[in-house]
PDB file of C-alpha atoms and ligand atoms in Angstrom:
ATOM      1  CA  MET A  27      25.009  20.960  53.623  1.00 68.00           C
ATOM      2  CA  THR A  28      24.495  20.996  49.881  1.00 78.00           C
ATOM      3  CA  CYS A  29      20.901  21.273  48.769  1.00 88.00           C
ATOM      4  CA  THR A  30      19.967  19.181  45.742  1.00 83.00           C
ATOM      5  CA  ALA A  31      16.462  20.569  45.208  1.00 90.00           C
ATOM      6  CA  VAL A  32      17.652  22.238  42.009  1.00 91.00           C
ATOM      7  CA  GLN A  33      19.923  19.977  39.952  1.00 85.00           C
ATOM      8  CA  THR A  34      22.990  21.393  38.221  1.00 81.00           C
ATOM      9  CA  GLN A  35      21.512  20.895  34.747  1.00 79.00           C
ATOM     10  CA  GLU A  36      18.330  22.698  35.803  1.00 87.00           C
ATOM     11  CA  LEU A  37      20.286  25.512  37.408  1.00 86.00           C
ATOM     12  CA  THR A  38      22.320  25.948  34.227  1.00 80.00           C
ATOM     13  CA  GLU A  39      19.180  26.051  32.073  1.00 82.00           C
ATOM     14  CA  TYR A  40      17.674  28.591  34.451  1.00 88.00           C
ATOM     15  CA  TRP A  41      20.764  30.756  34.176  1.00 82.00           C
ATOM     16  CA  LEU A  42      20.739  30.481  30.370  1.00 76.00           C
ATOM     17  CA  GLY A  43      17.052  31.485  30.362  1.00 83.00           C
ATOM     18  CA  GLU A  44      15.915  28.176  28.919  1.00 85.00           C
ATOM     19  CA  VAL A  45      13.229  27.197  31.417  1.00 90.00           C
ATOM     20  CA  ASP A  46       9.554  28.082  30.983  1.00 93.00           C
ATOM     21  CA  GLU A  47       7.889  30.778  33.060  1.00 94.00           C
ATOM     22  CA  ALA A  48       6.250  28.539  35.661  1.00 94.00           C
ATOM     23  CA  HIS A  49       9.476  26.621  36.142  1.00 93.00           C
ATOM     24  CA  GLU A  50      11.456  29.841  36.384  1.00 94.00           C
ATOM     25  CA  GLN A  51       9.135  31.145  39.073  1.00 95.00           C
ATOM     26  CA  ARG A  52       9.490  27.950  41.075  1.00 95.00           C
ATOM     27  CA  ILE A  53      13.287  28.184  40.895  1.00 95.00           C
ATOM     28  CA  ASP A  54      13.182  31.912  41.731  1.00 95.00           C
ATOM     29  CA  GLU A  55      11.254  31.162  44.895  1.00 95.00           C
ATOM     30  CA  HIS A  56      13.591  28.373  45.866  1.00 96.00           C
ATOM     31  CA  LEU A  57      16.725  30.475  45.278  1.00 94.00           C
ATOM     32  CA  PHE A  58      15.291  33.262  47.391  1.00 94.00           C
ATOM     33  CA  ALA A  59      14.985  30.901  50.332  1.00 95.00           C
ATOM     34  CA  CYS A  60      18.016  28.676  49.769  1.00 95.00           C
ATOM     35  CA  ALA A  61      21.560  29.911  50.406  1.00 92.00           C
ATOM     36  CA  SER A  62      23.066  26.659  49.128  1.00 91.00           C
ATOM     37  CA  CYS A  63      21.449  26.844  45.693  1.00 93.00           C
ATOM     38  CA  SER A  64      22.005  30.586  45.315  1.00 92.00           C
ATOM     39  CA  SER A  65      25.718  30.202  46.013  1.00 89.00           C
ATOM     40  CA  ARG A  66      25.882  27.439  43.388  1.00 87.00           C
ATOM     41  CA  LEU A  67      24.124  29.770  40.952  1.00 88.00           C
ATOM     42  CA  SER A  68      26.545  32.610  41.597  1.00 85.00           C
ATOM     43  CA  ALA A  69      29.487  30.269  41.046  1.00 81.00           C
ATOM     44  CA  LEU A  70      27.986  29.378  37.658  1.00 79.00           C
ATOM     45  CA  VAL A  71      27.501  33.058  36.845  1.00 77.00           C
ATOM     46  CA  ASP A  72      31.191  33.586  37.641  1.00 70.00           C
ATOM     47  CA  LEU A  73      32.036  31.305  34.775  1.00 66.00           C
ATOM     48  CA  GLY A  74      30.893  34.209  32.632  1.00 57.00           C
ATOM     49  CA  GLY A  75      31.128  33.621  28.930  1.00 53.00           C
ATOM     50  CA  ALA A  76      33.107  30.443  29.408  1.00 52.00           C
ATOM     51  CA  ILE A  77      30.145  28.197  29.982  1.00 53.00           C
ATOM     52  CA  ARG A  78      28.077  27.554  26.901  1.00 50.00           C
ATOM     53  CA  ARG A  79      25.863  24.929  25.419  1.00 45.00           C
ATOM     54  CA  THR A  80      28.913  23.421  23.731  1.00 43.00           C
ATOM     55  CA  PHE A  81      30.448  22.949  27.125  1.00 49.00           C
ATOM     56  CA  ILE A  82      27.341  21.609  28.790  1.00 45.00           C
ATOM     57  CA  GLU A  83      26.509  19.114  26.060  1.00 41.00           C
ATOM     58  CA  GLY A  84      29.562  18.923  23.851  1.00 45.00           C
ATOM     59  CA  TRP A  85      32.854  17.150  24.060  1.00 46.00           C
ATOM     60  CA  LEU A  86      34.664  20.357  24.890  1.00 52.00           C
ATOM     61  CA  SER A  87      37.153  20.717  27.687  1.00 60.00           C
ATOM     62  CA  LEU A  88      37.719  24.115  29.194  1.00 64.00           C
ATOM     63  CA  VAL A  89      40.936  25.372  30.650  1.00 67.00           C
ATOM     64  CA  LEU A  90      40.224  27.157  33.901  1.00 70.00           C
ATOM     65  CA  PRO A  91      42.175  28.955  36.592  1.00 67.00           C
ATOM     66  CA  GLU A  92      42.492  27.153  39.920  1.00 71.00           C
ATOM     67  CA  PRO A  93      40.714  29.837  42.020  1.00 71.00           C
ATOM     68  CA  PHE A  94      37.586  29.228  39.989  1.00 73.00           C
ATOM     69  CA  LEU A  95      37.675  25.558  40.924  1.00 77.00           C
ATOM     70  CA  ARG A  96      37.947  26.400  44.597  1.00 80.00           C
ATOM     71  CA  ARG A  97      34.879  28.577  44.157  1.00 78.00           C
ATOM     72  CA  ILE A  98      32.992  25.747  42.468  1.00 80.00           C
ATOM     73  CA  LYS A  99      33.877  23.351  45.295  1.00 85.00           C
ATOM     74  CA  ASP A 100      33.044  25.867  48.005  1.00 84.00           C
ATOM     75  CA  ALA A 101      29.655  26.356  46.378  1.00 83.00           C
ATOM     76  CA  GLY A 102      28.900  22.671  46.935  1.00 84.00           C
ATOM     77  CA  PHE A 103      29.310  21.183  43.464  1.00 85.00           C
ATOM     78  CA  GLN A 104      30.596  17.624  43.274  1.00 88.00           C
ATOM     79  CA  VAL A 105      33.964  17.700  41.543  1.00 90.00           C
ATOM     80  CA  ARG A 106      35.772  14.547  40.422  1.00 92.00           C
ATOM     81  CA  GLU A 107      39.500  15.164  40.041  1.00 94.00           C
ATOM     82  CA  TYR A 108      42.335  13.470  38.170  1.00 95.00           C
ATOM     83  CA  ASP A 109      45.939  14.493  38.581  1.00 96.00           C
ATOM     84  CA  LEU A 110      48.391  13.409  35.874  1.00 97.00           C
ATOM     85  CA  PRO A 111      52.137  13.883  35.609  1.00 97.00           C
ATOM     86  CA  ALA A 112      53.546  14.651  32.150  1.00 97.00           C
ATOM     87  CA  GLY A 113      53.439  11.391  30.185  1.00 97.00           C
ATOM     88  CA  GLY A 114      50.942   9.928  32.636  1.00 97.00           C
ATOM     89  CA  SER A 115      47.806   7.913  32.075  1.00 97.00           C
ATOM     90  CA  VAL A 116      44.762   7.234  34.208  1.00 96.00           C
ATOM     91  CA  SER A 117      41.634   5.093  34.302  1.00 95.00           C
ATOM     92  CA  CYS A 118      38.774   7.510  34.725  1.00 92.00           C
ATOM     93  CA  THR A 119      35.015   7.508  35.017  1.00 92.00           C
ATOM     94  CA  VAL A 120      32.064   9.716  35.882  1.00 89.00           C
ATOM     95  CA  THR A 121      29.139   8.981  38.195  1.00 89.00           C
ATOM     96  CA  PRO A 122      25.634  10.491  38.163  1.00 84.00           C
ATOM     97  CA  ASP A 123      26.582  12.559  41.238  1.00 85.00           C
ATOM     98  CA  ASP A 124      29.476  14.365  39.547  1.00 88.00           C
ATOM     99  CA  ASP A 125      28.845  17.937  38.403  1.00 84.00           C
ATOM    100  CA  PHE A 126      32.328  18.589  37.072  1.00 84.00           C
ATOM    101  CA  VAL A 127      35.286  16.441  36.087  1.00 87.00           C
ATOM    102  CA  VAL A 128      38.578  18.243  36.468  1.00 88.00           C
ATOM    103  CA  SER A 129      42.025  17.181  35.308  1.00 90.00           C
ATOM    104  CA  TYR A 130      45.321  18.621  36.432  1.00 91.00           C
ATOM    105  CA  LEU A 131      47.784  18.154  33.585  1.00 93.00           C
ATOM    106  CA  ARG A 132      51.159  18.593  35.247  1.00 95.00           C
ATOM    107  CA  ALA A 133      53.929  20.178  33.195  1.00 95.00           C
ATOM    108  CA  PRO A 134      56.525  22.903  33.675  1.00 93.00           C
ATOM    109  CA  LEU A 135      54.998  25.902  31.915  1.00 91.00           C
ATOM    110  CA  ARG A 136      57.552  28.614  32.594  1.00 89.00           C
ATOM    111  CA  GLY A 137      59.035  29.975  29.405  1.00 89.00           C
ATOM    112  CA  VAL A 138      56.158  28.744  27.251  1.00 92.00           C
ATOM    113  CA  GLN A 139      54.971  31.491  24.887  1.00 91.00           C
ATOM    114  CA  ARG A 140      51.832  29.921  23.523  1.00 91.00           C
ATOM    115  CA  LEU A 141      50.206  26.637  24.407  1.00 89.00           C
ATOM    116  CA  ASP A 142      47.871  24.608  22.183  1.00 88.00           C
ATOM    117  CA  VAL A 143      45.922  21.581  23.344  1.00 88.00           C
ATOM    118  CA  LEU A 144      45.376  18.686  20.938  1.00 89.00           C
ATOM    119  CA  ILE A 145      42.831  16.048  21.812  1.00 88.00           C
ATOM    120  CA  ASP A 146      42.481  12.739  20.032  1.00 91.00           C
ATOM    121  CA  ASP A 147      39.387  10.978  21.299  1.00 88.00           C
ATOM    122  CA  THR A 148      38.381   7.507  20.094  1.00 91.00           C
ATOM    123  CA  THR A 149      34.715   8.560  20.386  1.00 85.00           C
ATOM    124  CA  SER A 150      34.540  12.176  19.207  1.00 81.00           C
ATOM    125  CA  GLY A 151      37.662  12.423  17.043  1.00 86.00           C
ATOM    126  CA  LYS A 152      40.369  15.048  16.890  1.00 88.00           C
ATOM    127  CA  HIS A 153      40.083  18.508  18.407  1.00 82.00           C
ATOM    128  CA  ARG A 154      42.494  21.354  18.794  1.00 83.00           C
ATOM    129  CA  ALA A 155      42.298  24.404  21.043  1.00 80.00           C
ATOM    130  CA  ASN A 156      44.811  27.082  20.099  1.00 82.00           C
ATOM    131  CA  ASP A 157      46.421  29.545  22.456  1.00 82.00           C
ATOM    132  CA  VAL A 158      44.738  28.405  25.662  1.00 80.00           C
ATOM    133  CA  ALA A 159      44.956  30.597  28.738  1.00 75.00           C
ATOM    134  CA  PHE A 160      47.415  29.305  31.305  1.00 78.00           C
ATOM    135  CA  ASP A 161      49.239  30.544  34.341  1.00 78.00           C
ATOM    136  CA  ALA A 162      52.977  30.174  33.646  1.00 80.00           C
ATOM    137  CA  SER A 163      53.795  30.033  37.348  1.00 82.00           C
ATOM    138  CA  ALA A 164      51.394  27.114  37.859  1.00 81.00           C
ATOM    139  CA  GLU A 165      52.963  23.753  37.150  1.00 87.00           C
ATOM    140  CA  ALA A 166      49.747  22.439  35.662  1.00 88.00           C
ATOM    141  CA  LEU A 167      47.029  23.113  33.156  1.00 86.00           C
ATOM    142  CA  VAL A 168      43.612  22.678  34.731  1.00 83.00           C
ATOM    143  CA  THR A 169      40.881  21.399  32.425  1.00 83.00           C
ATOM    144  CA  VAL A 170      37.198  20.790  32.979  1.00 80.00           C
ATOM    145  CA  THR A 171      35.431  18.302  30.753  1.00 77.00           C
ATOM    146  CA  SER A 172      31.727  18.343  30.041  1.00 69.00           C
ATOM    147  CA  THR A 173      30.080  15.921  32.454  1.00 76.00           C
ATOM    148  CA  ALA A 174      27.106  15.521  30.109  1.00 71.00           C
ATOM    149  CA  TYR A 175      29.463  14.335  27.376  1.00 73.00           C
ATOM    150  CA  LEU A 176      31.356  11.993  29.702  1.00 79.00           C
ATOM    151  CA  LYS A 177      28.109  10.433  30.889  1.00 78.00           C
ATOM    152  CA  THR A 178      27.291   9.379  27.315  1.00 79.00           C
ATOM    153  CA  LEU A 179      30.627   7.595  26.876  1.00 81.00           C
ATOM    154  CA  LYS A 180      31.190   3.903  26.834  1.00 85.00           C
ATOM    155  CA  HIS A 181      34.771   2.715  26.979  1.00 90.00           C
ATOM    156  CA  SER A 182      36.805   5.412  25.287  1.00 90.00           C
ATOM    157  CA  GLN A 183      40.370   6.589  25.141  1.00 94.00           C
ATOM    158  CA  GLN A 184      41.523  10.174  24.975  1.00 91.00           C
ATOM    159  CA  HIS A 185      45.045  11.228  24.156  1.00 95.00           C
ATOM    160  CA  VAL A 186      45.820  14.814  25.149  1.00 93.00           C
ATOM    161  CA  ARG A 187      48.917  16.618  23.964  1.00 95.00           C
ATOM    162  CA  LEU A 188      50.207  19.999  25.033  1.00 94.00           C
ATOM    163  CA  VAL A 189      52.115  21.715  22.261  1.00 95.00           C
ATOM    164  CA  ALA A 190      54.317  24.744  22.907  1.00 95.00           C
ATOM    165  CA  VAL A 191      54.315  27.200  20.017  1.00 95.00           C
ATOM    166  CA  ASP A 192      57.109  29.719  19.626  1.00 92.00           C
ATOM    167  CA  GLY A 193      57.097  31.669  16.387  1.00 86.00           C
ATOM    168  CA  GLY A 194      56.453  29.104  13.669  1.00 85.00           C
ATOM    169  CA  GLU A 195      57.841  26.247  15.700  1.00 94.00           C
ATOM    170  CA  GLU A 196      55.759  23.637  17.479  1.00 95.00           C
ATOM    171  CA  ARG A 197      57.097  21.380  20.151  1.00 96.00           C
ATOM    172  CA  LEU A 198      55.391  18.532  21.967  1.00 97.00           C
ATOM    173  CA  TRP A 199      55.501  19.671  25.573  1.00 96.00           C
ATOM    174  CA  ALA A 200      53.711  16.892  27.429  1.00 97.00           C
ATOM    175  CA  ASP A 201      51.090  14.249  26.782  1.00 97.00           C
ATOM    176  CA  TYR A 202      48.499  12.372  28.795  1.00 97.00           C
ATOM    177  CA  THR A 203      46.196   9.422  28.237  1.00 97.00           C
ATOM    178  CA  PHE A 204      42.728   8.967  29.708  1.00 94.00           C
ATOM    179  CA  HIS A 205      41.144   5.518  29.649  1.00 96.00           C
ATOM    180  CA  HIS A 206      37.503   6.175  30.270  1.00 92.00           C
ATOM    181  CA  TYR A 207      35.167   3.495  31.622  1.00 91.00           C
ATOM    182  CA  PRO A 208      31.454   3.920  32.348  1.00 88.00           C
ATOM    183  CA  SER A 209      30.749   3.841  36.098  1.00 84.00           C
TER     184      SER A 209
HETATM  185 ZN1  LIG B 318      18.277  24.619  47.437  1.00 64.90          ZN
END
């Protein structure tokens, strides 16, 4: 059973030290008594430096290893998942119950030296993440998109391109299209 006494947003603020003293004490007491919430907290702590305000509230997508996602699911977070083949597109959404939205961008990654991710979003514009971490033996890049950002979106389209960089040469490796609709 997943306890919802402490919401994900609240738990994140607690972990970032952004709640006031009385609130912190209330959460402390709850965590002491609640195995469900404390395991969710430790899964968040495992994100280490990866989780930041920009992730919580910004447009940013993070690239994460698959074991971390298992940990997040085991801890009781609600994860919405989309699985796209190279060249694929999907109609996607987010509901108030979702804590994380995860996309599996399928592509053969063996032999790739460096991978950059280019995002062209009709709402937030163009973004580029250089030299993202990826597991060459995995046949997919796993990304997590800020749920807070997604929840603010009306209809929006996001074009994601994976670019393989070798020396000075860039090559389009795979691309994906997300058609986002509010839930
Ligand atoms: Zn709880």
